[in-house]
Coordinates of C-alpha atoms in Angstrom, one line a residue:
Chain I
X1 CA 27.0 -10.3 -25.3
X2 CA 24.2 -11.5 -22.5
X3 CA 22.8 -10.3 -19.9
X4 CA 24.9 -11.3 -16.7
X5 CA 24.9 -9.5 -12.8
X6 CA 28.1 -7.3 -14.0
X7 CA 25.4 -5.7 -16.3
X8 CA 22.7 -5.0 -13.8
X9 CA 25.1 -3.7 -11.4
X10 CA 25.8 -0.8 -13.4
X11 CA 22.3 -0.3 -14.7
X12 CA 21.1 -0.4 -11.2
X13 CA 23.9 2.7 -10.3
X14 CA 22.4 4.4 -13.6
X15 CA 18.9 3.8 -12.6
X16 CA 20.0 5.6 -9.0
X17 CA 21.6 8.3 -10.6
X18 CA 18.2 8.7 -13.5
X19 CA 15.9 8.6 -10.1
X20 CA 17.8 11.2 -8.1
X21 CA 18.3 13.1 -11.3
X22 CA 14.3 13.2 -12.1
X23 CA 13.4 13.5 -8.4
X24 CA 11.7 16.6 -9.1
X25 CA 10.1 16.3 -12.5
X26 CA 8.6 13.4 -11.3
X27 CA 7.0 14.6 -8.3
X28 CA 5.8 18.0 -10.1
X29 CA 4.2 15.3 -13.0
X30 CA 2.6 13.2 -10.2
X31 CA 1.4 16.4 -8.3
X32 CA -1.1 17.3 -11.4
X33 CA -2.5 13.8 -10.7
X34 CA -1.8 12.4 -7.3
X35 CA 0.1 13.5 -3.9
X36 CA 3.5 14.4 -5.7
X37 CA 5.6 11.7 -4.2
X38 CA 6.4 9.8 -7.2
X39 CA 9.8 11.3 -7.8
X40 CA 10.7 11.0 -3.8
X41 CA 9.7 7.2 -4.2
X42 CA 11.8 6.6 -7.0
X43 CA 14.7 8.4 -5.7
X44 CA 14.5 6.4 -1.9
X45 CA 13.9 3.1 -3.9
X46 CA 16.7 3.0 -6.3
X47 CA 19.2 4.9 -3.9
X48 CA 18.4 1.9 -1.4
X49 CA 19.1 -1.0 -4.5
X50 CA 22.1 1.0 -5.3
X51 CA 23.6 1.5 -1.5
X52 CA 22.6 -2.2 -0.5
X53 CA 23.7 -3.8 -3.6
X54 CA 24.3 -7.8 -2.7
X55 CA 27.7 -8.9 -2.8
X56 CA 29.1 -9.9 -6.4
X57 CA 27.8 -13.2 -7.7
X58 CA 26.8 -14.7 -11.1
X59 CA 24.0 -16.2 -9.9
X60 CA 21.1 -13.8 -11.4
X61 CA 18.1 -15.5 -9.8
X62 CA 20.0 -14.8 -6.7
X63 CA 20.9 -11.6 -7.6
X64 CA 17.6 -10.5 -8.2
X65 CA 15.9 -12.2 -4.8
X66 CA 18.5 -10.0 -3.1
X67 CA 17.2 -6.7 -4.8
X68 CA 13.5 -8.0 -4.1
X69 CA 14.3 -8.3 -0.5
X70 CA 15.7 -4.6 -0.5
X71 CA 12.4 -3.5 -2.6
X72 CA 10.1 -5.2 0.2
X73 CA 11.8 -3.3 2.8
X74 CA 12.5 -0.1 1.0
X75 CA 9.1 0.9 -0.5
X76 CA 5.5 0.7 0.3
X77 CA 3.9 2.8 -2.6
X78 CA 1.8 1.3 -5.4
X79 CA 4.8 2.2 -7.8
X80 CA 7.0 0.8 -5.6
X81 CA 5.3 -2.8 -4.7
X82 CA 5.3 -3.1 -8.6
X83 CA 8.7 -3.3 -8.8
X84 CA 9.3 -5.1 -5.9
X85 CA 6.4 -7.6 -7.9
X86 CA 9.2 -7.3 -11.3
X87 CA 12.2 -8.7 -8.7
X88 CA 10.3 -11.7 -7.6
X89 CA 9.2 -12.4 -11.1
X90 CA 12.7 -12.1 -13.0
X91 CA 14.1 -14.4 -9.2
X92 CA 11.8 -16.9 -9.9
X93 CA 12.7 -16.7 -14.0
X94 CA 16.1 -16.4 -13.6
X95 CA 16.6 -19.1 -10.6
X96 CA 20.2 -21.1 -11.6
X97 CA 21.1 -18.8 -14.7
X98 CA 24.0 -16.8 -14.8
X99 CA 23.0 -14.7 -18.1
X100 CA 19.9 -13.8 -19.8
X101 CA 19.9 -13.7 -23.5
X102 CA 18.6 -10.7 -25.3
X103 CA 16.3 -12.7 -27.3
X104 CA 14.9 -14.0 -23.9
X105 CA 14.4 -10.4 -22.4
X106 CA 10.7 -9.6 -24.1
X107 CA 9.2 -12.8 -22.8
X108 CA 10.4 -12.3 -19.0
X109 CA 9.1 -8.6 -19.2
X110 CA 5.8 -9.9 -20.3
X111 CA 5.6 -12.3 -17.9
X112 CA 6.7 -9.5 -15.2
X113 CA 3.8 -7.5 -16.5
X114 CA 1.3 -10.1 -15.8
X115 CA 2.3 -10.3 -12.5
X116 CA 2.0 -6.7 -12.3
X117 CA -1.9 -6.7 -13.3
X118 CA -2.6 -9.7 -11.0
X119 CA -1.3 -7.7 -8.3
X120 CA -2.3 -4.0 -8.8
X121 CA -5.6 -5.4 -10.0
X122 CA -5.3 -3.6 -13.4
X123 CA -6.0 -4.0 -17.4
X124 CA -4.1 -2.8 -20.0
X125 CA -5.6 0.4 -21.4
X126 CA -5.8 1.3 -17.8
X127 CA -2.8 4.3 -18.6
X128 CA 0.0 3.3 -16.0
X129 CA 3.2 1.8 -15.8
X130 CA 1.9 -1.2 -16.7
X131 CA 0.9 0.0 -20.4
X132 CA 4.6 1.3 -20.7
X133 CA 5.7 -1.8 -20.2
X134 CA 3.9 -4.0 -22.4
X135 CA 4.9 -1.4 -25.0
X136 CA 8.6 -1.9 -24.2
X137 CA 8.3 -5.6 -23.8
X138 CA 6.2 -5.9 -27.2
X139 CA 9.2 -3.3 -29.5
X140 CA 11.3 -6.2 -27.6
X141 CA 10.3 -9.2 -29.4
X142 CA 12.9 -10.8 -31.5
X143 CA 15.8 -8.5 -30.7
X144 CA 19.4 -10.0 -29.9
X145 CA 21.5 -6.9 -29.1
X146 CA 21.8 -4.5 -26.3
X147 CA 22.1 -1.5 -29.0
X148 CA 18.8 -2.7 -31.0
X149 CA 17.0 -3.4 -27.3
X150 CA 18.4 0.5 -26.5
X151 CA 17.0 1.7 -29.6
X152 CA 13.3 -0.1 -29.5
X153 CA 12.7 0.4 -26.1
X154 CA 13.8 4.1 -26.0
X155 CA 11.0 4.5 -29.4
X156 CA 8.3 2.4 -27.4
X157 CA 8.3 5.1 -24.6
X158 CA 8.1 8.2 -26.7
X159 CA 5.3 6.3 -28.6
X160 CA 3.0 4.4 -25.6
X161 CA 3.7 8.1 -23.4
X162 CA 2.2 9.9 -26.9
X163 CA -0.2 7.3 -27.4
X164 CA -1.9 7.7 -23.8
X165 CA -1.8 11.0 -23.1
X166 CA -5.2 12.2 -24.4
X167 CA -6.8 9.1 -22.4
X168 CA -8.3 9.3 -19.1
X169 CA -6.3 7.2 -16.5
X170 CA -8.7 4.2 -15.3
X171 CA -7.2 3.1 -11.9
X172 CA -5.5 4.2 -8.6
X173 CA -6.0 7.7 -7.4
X174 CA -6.0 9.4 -10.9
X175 CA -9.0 7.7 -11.6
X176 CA -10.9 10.0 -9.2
X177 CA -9.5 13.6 -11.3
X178 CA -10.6 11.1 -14.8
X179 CA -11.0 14.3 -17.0
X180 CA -7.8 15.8 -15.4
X181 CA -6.0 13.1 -16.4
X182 CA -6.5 14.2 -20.1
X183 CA -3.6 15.5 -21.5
X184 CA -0.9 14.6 -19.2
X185 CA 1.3 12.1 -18.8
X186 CA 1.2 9.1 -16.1
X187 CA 3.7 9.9 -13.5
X188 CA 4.4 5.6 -13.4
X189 CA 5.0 5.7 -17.1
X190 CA 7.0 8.6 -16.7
X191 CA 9.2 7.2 -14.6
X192 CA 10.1 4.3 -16.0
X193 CA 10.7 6.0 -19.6
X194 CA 13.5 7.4 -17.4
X195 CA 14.6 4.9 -16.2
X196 CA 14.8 3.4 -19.6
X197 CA 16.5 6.5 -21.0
X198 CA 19.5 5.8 -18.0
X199 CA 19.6 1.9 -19.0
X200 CA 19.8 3.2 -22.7
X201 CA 22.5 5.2 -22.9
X202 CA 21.0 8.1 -21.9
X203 CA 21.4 9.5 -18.1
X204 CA 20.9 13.3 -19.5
X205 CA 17.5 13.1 -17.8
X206 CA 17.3 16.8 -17.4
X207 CA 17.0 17.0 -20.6
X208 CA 14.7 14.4 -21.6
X209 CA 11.8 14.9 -23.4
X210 CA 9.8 12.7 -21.7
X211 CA 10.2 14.5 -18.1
Chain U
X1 CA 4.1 25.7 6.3
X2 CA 6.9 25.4 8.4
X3 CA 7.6 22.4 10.4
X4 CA 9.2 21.2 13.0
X5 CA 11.8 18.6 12.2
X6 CA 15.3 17.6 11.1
X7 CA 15.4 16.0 8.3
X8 CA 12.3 15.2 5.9
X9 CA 13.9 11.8 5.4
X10 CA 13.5 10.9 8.9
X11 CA 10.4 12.3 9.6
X12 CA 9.0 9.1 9.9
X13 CA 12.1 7.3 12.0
X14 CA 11.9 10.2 14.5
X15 CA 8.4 9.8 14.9
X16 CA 8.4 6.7 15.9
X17 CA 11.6 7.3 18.2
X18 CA 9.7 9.9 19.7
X19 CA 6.4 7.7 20.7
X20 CA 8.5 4.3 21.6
X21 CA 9.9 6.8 24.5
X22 CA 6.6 8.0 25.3
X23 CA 4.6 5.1 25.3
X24 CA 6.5 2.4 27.3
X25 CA 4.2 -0.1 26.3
X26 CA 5.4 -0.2 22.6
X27 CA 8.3 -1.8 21.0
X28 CA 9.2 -1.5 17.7
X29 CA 11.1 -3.8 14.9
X30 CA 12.1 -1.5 11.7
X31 CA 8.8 0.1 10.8
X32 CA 6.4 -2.9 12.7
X33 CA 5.3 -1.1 15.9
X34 CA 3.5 -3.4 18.2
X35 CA 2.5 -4.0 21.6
X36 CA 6.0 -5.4 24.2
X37 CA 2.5 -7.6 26.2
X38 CA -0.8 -8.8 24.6
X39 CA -3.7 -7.8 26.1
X40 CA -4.6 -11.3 26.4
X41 CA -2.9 -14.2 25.9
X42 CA -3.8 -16.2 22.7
X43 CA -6.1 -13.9 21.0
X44 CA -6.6 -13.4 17.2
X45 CA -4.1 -10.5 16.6
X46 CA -5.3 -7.2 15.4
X47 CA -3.0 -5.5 13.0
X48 CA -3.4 -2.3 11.0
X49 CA -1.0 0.0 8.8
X50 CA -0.8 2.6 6.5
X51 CA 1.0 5.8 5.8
X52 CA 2.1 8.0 8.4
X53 CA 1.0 11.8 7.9
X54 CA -2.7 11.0 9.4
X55 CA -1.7 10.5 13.3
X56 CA -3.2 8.9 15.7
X57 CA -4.8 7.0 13.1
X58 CA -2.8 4.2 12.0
X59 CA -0.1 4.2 14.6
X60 CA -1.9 5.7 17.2
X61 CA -4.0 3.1 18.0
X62 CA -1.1 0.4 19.1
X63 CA -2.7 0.0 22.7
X64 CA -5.1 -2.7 24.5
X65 CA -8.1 -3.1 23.5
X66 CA -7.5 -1.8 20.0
X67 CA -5.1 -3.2 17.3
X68 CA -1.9 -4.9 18.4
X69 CA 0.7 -3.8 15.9
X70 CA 1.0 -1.4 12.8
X71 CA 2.8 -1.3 10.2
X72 CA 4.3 2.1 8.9
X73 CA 4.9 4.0 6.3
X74 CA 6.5 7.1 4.9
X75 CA 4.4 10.0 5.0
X76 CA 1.4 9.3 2.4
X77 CA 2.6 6.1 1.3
X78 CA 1.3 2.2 2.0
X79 CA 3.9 0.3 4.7
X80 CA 6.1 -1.6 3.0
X81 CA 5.9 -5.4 2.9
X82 CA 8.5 -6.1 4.6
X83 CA 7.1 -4.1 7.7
X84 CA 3.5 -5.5 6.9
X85 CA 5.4 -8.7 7.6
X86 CA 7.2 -7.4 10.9
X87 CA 3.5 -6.5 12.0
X88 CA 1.7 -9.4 11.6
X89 CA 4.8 -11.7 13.0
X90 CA 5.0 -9.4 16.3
X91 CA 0.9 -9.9 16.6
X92 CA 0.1 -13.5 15.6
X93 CA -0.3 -16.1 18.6
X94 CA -1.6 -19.0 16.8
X95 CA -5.3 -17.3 16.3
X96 CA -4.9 -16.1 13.2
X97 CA -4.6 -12.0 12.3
X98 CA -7.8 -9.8 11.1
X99 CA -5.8 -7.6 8.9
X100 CA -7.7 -3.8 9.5
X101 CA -7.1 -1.1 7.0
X102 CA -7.8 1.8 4.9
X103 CA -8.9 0.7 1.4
X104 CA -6.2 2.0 -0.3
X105 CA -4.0 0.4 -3.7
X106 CA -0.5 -0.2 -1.6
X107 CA -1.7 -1.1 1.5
X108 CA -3.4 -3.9 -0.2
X109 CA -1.3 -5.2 -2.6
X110 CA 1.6 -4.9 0.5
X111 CA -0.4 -6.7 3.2
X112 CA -1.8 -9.3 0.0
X113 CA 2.0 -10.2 -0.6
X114 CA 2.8 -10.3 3.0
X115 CA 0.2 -12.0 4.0
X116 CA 0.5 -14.8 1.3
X117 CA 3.9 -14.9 2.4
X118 CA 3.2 -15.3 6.0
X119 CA 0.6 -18.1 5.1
X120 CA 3.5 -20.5 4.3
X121 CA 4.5 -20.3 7.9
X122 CA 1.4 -20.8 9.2
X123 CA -0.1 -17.4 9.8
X124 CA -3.9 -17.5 9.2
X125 CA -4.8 -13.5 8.0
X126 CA -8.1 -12.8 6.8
X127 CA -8.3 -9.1 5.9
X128 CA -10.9 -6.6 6.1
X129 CA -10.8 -3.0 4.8
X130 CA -12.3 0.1 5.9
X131 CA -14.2 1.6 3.1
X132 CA -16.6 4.4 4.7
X133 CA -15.9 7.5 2.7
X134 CA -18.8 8.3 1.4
X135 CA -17.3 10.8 -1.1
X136 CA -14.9 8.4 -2.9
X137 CA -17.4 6.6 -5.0
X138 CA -21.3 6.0 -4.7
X139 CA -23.3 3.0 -3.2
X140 CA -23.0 1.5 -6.5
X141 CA -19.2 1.0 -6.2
X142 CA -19.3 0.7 -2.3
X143 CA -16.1 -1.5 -2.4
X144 CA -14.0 0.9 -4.1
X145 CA -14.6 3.6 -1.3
X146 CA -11.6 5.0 0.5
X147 CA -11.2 4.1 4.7
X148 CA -10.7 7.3 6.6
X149 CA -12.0 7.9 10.3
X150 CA -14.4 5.2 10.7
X151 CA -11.2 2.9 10.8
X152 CA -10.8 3.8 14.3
X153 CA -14.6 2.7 15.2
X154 CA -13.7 -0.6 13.7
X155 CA -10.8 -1.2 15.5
X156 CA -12.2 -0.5 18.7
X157 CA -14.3 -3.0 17.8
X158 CA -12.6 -6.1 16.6
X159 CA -10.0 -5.0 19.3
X160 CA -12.8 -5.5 22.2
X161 CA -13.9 -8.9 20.5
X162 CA -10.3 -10.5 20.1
X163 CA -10.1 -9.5 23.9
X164 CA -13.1 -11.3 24.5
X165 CA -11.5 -14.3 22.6
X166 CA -13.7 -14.5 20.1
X167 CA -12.3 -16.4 16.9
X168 CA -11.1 -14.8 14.0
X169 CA -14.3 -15.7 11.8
X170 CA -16.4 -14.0 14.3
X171 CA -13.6 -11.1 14.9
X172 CA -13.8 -10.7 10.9
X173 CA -17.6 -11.3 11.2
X174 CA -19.1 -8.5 13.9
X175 CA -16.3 -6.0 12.5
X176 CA -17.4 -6.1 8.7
X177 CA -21.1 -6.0 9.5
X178 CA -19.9 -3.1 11.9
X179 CA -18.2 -1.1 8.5
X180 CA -21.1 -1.8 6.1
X181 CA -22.7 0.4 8.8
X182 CA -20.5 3.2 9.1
X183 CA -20.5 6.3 6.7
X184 CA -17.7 9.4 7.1
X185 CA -17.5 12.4 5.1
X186 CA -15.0 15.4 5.5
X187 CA -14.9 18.8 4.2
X188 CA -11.1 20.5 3.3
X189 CA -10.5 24.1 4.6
X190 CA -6.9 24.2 3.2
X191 CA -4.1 22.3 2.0
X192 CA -1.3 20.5 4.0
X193 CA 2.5 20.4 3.1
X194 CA 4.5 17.3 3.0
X195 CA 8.0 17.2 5.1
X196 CA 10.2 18.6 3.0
X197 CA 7.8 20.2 0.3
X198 CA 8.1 23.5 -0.8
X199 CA 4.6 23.8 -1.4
X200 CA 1.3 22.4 -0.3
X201 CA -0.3 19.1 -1.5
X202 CA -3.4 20.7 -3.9
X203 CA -4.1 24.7 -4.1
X204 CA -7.7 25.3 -2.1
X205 CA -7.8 29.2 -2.2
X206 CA -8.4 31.4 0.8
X207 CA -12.1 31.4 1.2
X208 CA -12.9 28.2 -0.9
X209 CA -14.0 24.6 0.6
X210 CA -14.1 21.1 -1.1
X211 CA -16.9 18.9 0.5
X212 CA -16.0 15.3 0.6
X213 CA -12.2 15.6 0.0
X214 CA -10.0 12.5 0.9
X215 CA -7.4 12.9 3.5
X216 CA -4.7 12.9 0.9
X217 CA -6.6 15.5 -1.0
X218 CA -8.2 13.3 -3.3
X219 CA -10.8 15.1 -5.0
X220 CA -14.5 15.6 -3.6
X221 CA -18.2 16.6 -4.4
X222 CA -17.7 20.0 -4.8
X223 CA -15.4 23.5 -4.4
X224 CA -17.1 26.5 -3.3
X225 CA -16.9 29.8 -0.7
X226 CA -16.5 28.8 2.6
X227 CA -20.0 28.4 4.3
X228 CA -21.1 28.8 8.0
X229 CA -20.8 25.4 10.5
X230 CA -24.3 25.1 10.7
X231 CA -24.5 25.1 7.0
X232 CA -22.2 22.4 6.9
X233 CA -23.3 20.2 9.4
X234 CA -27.0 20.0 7.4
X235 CA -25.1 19.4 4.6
X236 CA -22.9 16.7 6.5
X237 CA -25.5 14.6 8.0
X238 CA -27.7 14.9 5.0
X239 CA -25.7 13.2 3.0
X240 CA -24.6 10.3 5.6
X241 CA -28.0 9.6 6.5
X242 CA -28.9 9.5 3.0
X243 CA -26.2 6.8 2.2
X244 CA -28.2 3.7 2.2
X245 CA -27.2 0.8 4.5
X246 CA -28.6 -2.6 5.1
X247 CA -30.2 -2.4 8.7
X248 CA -30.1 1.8 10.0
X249 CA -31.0 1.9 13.7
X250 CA -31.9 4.8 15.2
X251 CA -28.4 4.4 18.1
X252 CA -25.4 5.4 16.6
X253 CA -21.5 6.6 17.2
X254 CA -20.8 9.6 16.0
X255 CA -16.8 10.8 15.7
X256 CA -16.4 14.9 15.0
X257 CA -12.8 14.7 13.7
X258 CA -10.5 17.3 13.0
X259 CA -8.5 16.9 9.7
X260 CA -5.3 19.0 12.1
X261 CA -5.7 22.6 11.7
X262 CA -8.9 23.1 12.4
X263 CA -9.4 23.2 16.4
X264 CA -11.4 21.5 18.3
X265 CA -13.9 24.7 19.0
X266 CA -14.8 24.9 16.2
X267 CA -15.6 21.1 16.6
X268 CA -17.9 22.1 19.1
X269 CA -19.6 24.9 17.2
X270 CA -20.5 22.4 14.5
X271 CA -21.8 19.6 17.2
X272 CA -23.9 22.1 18.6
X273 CA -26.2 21.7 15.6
X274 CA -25.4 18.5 14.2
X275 CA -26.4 16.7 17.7
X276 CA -30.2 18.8 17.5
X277 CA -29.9 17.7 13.7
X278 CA -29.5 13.9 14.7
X279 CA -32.3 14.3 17.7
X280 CA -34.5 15.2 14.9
X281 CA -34.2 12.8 13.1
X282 CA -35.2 10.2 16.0
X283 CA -31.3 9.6 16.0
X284 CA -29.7 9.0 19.6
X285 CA -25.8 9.6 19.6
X286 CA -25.0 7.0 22.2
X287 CA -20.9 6.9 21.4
X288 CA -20.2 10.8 20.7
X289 CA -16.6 11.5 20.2
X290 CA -15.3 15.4 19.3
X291 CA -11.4 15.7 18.9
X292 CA -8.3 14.8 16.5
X293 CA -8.5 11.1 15.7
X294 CA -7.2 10.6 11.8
X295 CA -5.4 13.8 10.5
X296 CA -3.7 14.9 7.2
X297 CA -1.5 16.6 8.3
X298 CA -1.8 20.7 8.9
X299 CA -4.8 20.1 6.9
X300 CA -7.9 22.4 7.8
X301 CA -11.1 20.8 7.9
X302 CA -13.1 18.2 9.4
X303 CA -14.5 14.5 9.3
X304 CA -17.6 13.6 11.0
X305 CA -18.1 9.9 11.1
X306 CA -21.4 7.6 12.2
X307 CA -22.0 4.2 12.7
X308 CA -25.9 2.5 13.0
X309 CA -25.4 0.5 16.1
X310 CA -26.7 -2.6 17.7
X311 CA -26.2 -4.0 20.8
X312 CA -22.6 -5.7 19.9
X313 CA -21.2 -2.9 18.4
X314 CA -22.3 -0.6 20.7
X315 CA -20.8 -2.9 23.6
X316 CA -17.6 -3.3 21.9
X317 CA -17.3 0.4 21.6
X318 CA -18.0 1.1 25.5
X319 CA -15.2 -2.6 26.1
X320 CA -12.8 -1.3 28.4
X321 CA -9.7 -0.1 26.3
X322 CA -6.4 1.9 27.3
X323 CA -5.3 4.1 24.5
X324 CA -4.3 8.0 24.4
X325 CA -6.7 8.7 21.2
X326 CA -10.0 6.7 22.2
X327 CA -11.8 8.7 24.1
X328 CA -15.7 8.5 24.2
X329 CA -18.0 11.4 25.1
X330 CA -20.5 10.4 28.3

């Protein structure tokens, strides 16, 4: 089974519920590093995809222009612009399809995670959400199911969120607390380990490991 | 801290409901607020934005002679760019837009993307950023410094010049030479709470200081016991006047700003020093301005801003203007 708009209808109602849900782990994690608004960004972001959801249609390049116009007016955060940057991406990807293969799934998040260093002006290494996703997209390569994508990308959070922890974050405000930094996790990576853990299976976020 | 309002939610939306019927001049489309008649017809628009939290500045300074629209956004957090969009539509009359703001991640990459956008149709945007915290990265890395108070120097400036009808090169021009010349620094006397927050943005014990924290608490130079004004207006113009710049002139603007908490008195105690300080020095403070002009909130503390003038920037600053938060000293 592909990817088609029935699919990211309900992932998007998951992701509201995961954001709500991690509101205030979120914030707490981004309060070590930042002004504590991470959760309260995700939560308004997500709730505002979910309540303005476009009209059904099988047009996923459409779909997704629709959720990028929402982001645009919904967010103005760092976090936030970066996904609104993913939406336009997988629009302009996506344009005339009505599915997206599994197998096709890896490439488009790597190309969405260019666009998101262009933008935000960072490099990998730089310990933000941008590393988490070229971990997911990377465990992503080659894989032709939604239980084996569930599986891999779930694995490629616990490991890129254990694998920069002890580094200093290189960019945005965190930069400025460098030695801080050490030791915790990156509230943007955080966040979208949980939002991988709702698209997974997984909408227990209380319980998480990773919040 | 307790606060006044509703809803944290619509903390923002309230705001602006609440200045729209106040200040009959403005109008507002979503989170764009702008200017219902330009101070002159077919100027290069002015437009500014950021988050909301450090009133007047961005919003604030929606008013003739100063920027003509602003684009707003929840409390802490870049506009969107959607509303960067609103902005610079509600501004543009065919001269092009100097976009004016802090030097902040969100802000750029939402006024980048809007702006791009907006280039399609035609809109010319050439953008310029406010950089003049001093405490957010040395001379070395002058581009990565944050924009706090001296944003409201600059807009009084490429305000008057737009006015004037100066093009948008030489709008874009006078203003950047005007912020490689202007220096802030603030010191933090306690923390401010977010709408809706249980608890305040960074823990600063009773007692202690931070010199040179940013106005969303970003971290500064140092954190020690509270010292006396005078102490810390030496230590405050010390380190400005020891920030190099290309061409120092011995005129300059100085802004006293109070973070919110702290009140203007106290202000007063401090400019009581820092003005023999400055005469010293051989330093004339020919645009002095004491009072709240970029907060963070309920934040205690103070900013104190200067800007090495020459004779445009020093006219610009004294071009007539008509806003609630500009207000020069004699």
């Amino acid at each position: 089974m592909s990817i088609d708009t029935q699919i990211l209808r309900v992932a998007l109602r998951r992701a509201a519920l995961a954001t709500r849900l991690a509101e205030d782990q979120l914030n707490k994690a981004d309060a070590r590093l930042g002004d504590g608004d991470t959760g309260e960004t995700m939560r308004r972001l997500f709730g505002a995809l979910n309540n303005e959801m476009p009209e059904y249609s099988d047009d996923i390049g459409g779909f997704f222009a629709e959720l990028a116009k929402i982001c645009a007016r919904s967010t103005g955060s760092s976090l936030g612009t970066l996904v609104t940057v993913s939406m336009m991406v997988m629009a302009k990807q996506t344009k005339g399809q009505t599915v997206i293969e599994w197998t096709d799934l890896s490439p488009l998040l790597l190309l969405v995670r260019d666009q998101m260093m262009a933008r935000g002006k960072a490099n990998l290494g730089d310990k933000t959400v941008i590393d988490m996703l070229d971990g997911v997209a990377t465990a992503l390569v080659n894989c032709d199911n939604a239980a084996d994508a569930a599986a891999r990308s779930r694995q490629a959070c616990t490991t890129t969120l254990d694998l920069f922890r002890d580094r200093e974050n290189r960019i945005g405000r965190a930069r400025m607390f460098a030695k801080k930094t050490i030791g915790q996790d990156d509230p943007g990576m955080l966040a979208l380990s949980c939002l991988i853990d709702a698209l997974s299976g997984d909408t227990n976020i209380q319980a998480s490991s990773h919040a | 801290m307790d606060k006044i309002i509703n809803t944290a939610d619509n903390y923002v939306n309230e705001m602006l409901d609440g200045l729209l019927a106040w200040d009959k001049r403005l109008a507002r489309d979503d989170r764009a607020v702008f200017l219902r008649r330009s101070s002159r017809p077919n100027k290069v628009g002015i437009v500014s934005g950021g988050g909301s939290g450090h009133f007047p500045l961005f919003v604030g300074y929606t008013a003739p002679g100063l920027i003509d629209a602003c684009a707003v956004g929840d409390v802490f957090a870049g506009p969107s760019v959607d509303s960067c969009m609103r902005a610079i539509k509600s501004a543009d009359q065919g001269q092009g837009i100097l976009l004016l703001y802090g030097n902040y991640g969100g802000d750029k990459m939402n006024f980048d993307l809007a702006s791009e956008m907006l280039e399609m149709d035609g809109i010319r945007c050439k953008t310029l950023l406010g950089t003049d915290d001093i405490a957010s990265a040395g001379p070395q890395e002058a581009d990565k410094r944050r924009g706090v108070a001296g944003l409201v120097l600059l807009y009084k400036i490429a305000g008057a010049l737009a006015d004037e009808g100066a093009d948008l090169d030489h709008v874009h021009a006078v203003t950047a030479a005007a912020a490689d010349h202007c220096r802030t620094i603030g010191v933090a006397l306690s923390s401010c709470t977010l709408p809706g927050r249980d608890a305040p943005s960074f823990d600063l014990a009773a007692g202690e200081i931070e010199m040179g924290m940013g106005i969303h608490g970003e971290p500064g130079i140092w954190r020690d016991k509270l010292k006396s004004a005078d102490a810390l207006a030496d230590e405050m113009v010390d380190r400005l006047l020891a920030d190099p710049v290309a061409q120092p002139t011995n005129r300059v603007a100085l802004m006293l700003n109070t973070l919110g908490a702290t009140p203007v008195e106290e202000l007063l105690i401090m400019y009581r020093r820092i003005s023999v300080l400055l005469e010293q020095r051989g330093i004339t403070i020919a645009v002095p301005m004491i009072g709240p002009f970029t907060s963070s909130m309920d934040m205690g503390g103070v900013s104190l801003t200067l800007m090495y003038l020459d004779d445009a920037r020093e006219a610009a600053l004294r071009a007539p203007s008509d806003c609630r938060y500009w207000n020069l000293g004699s």
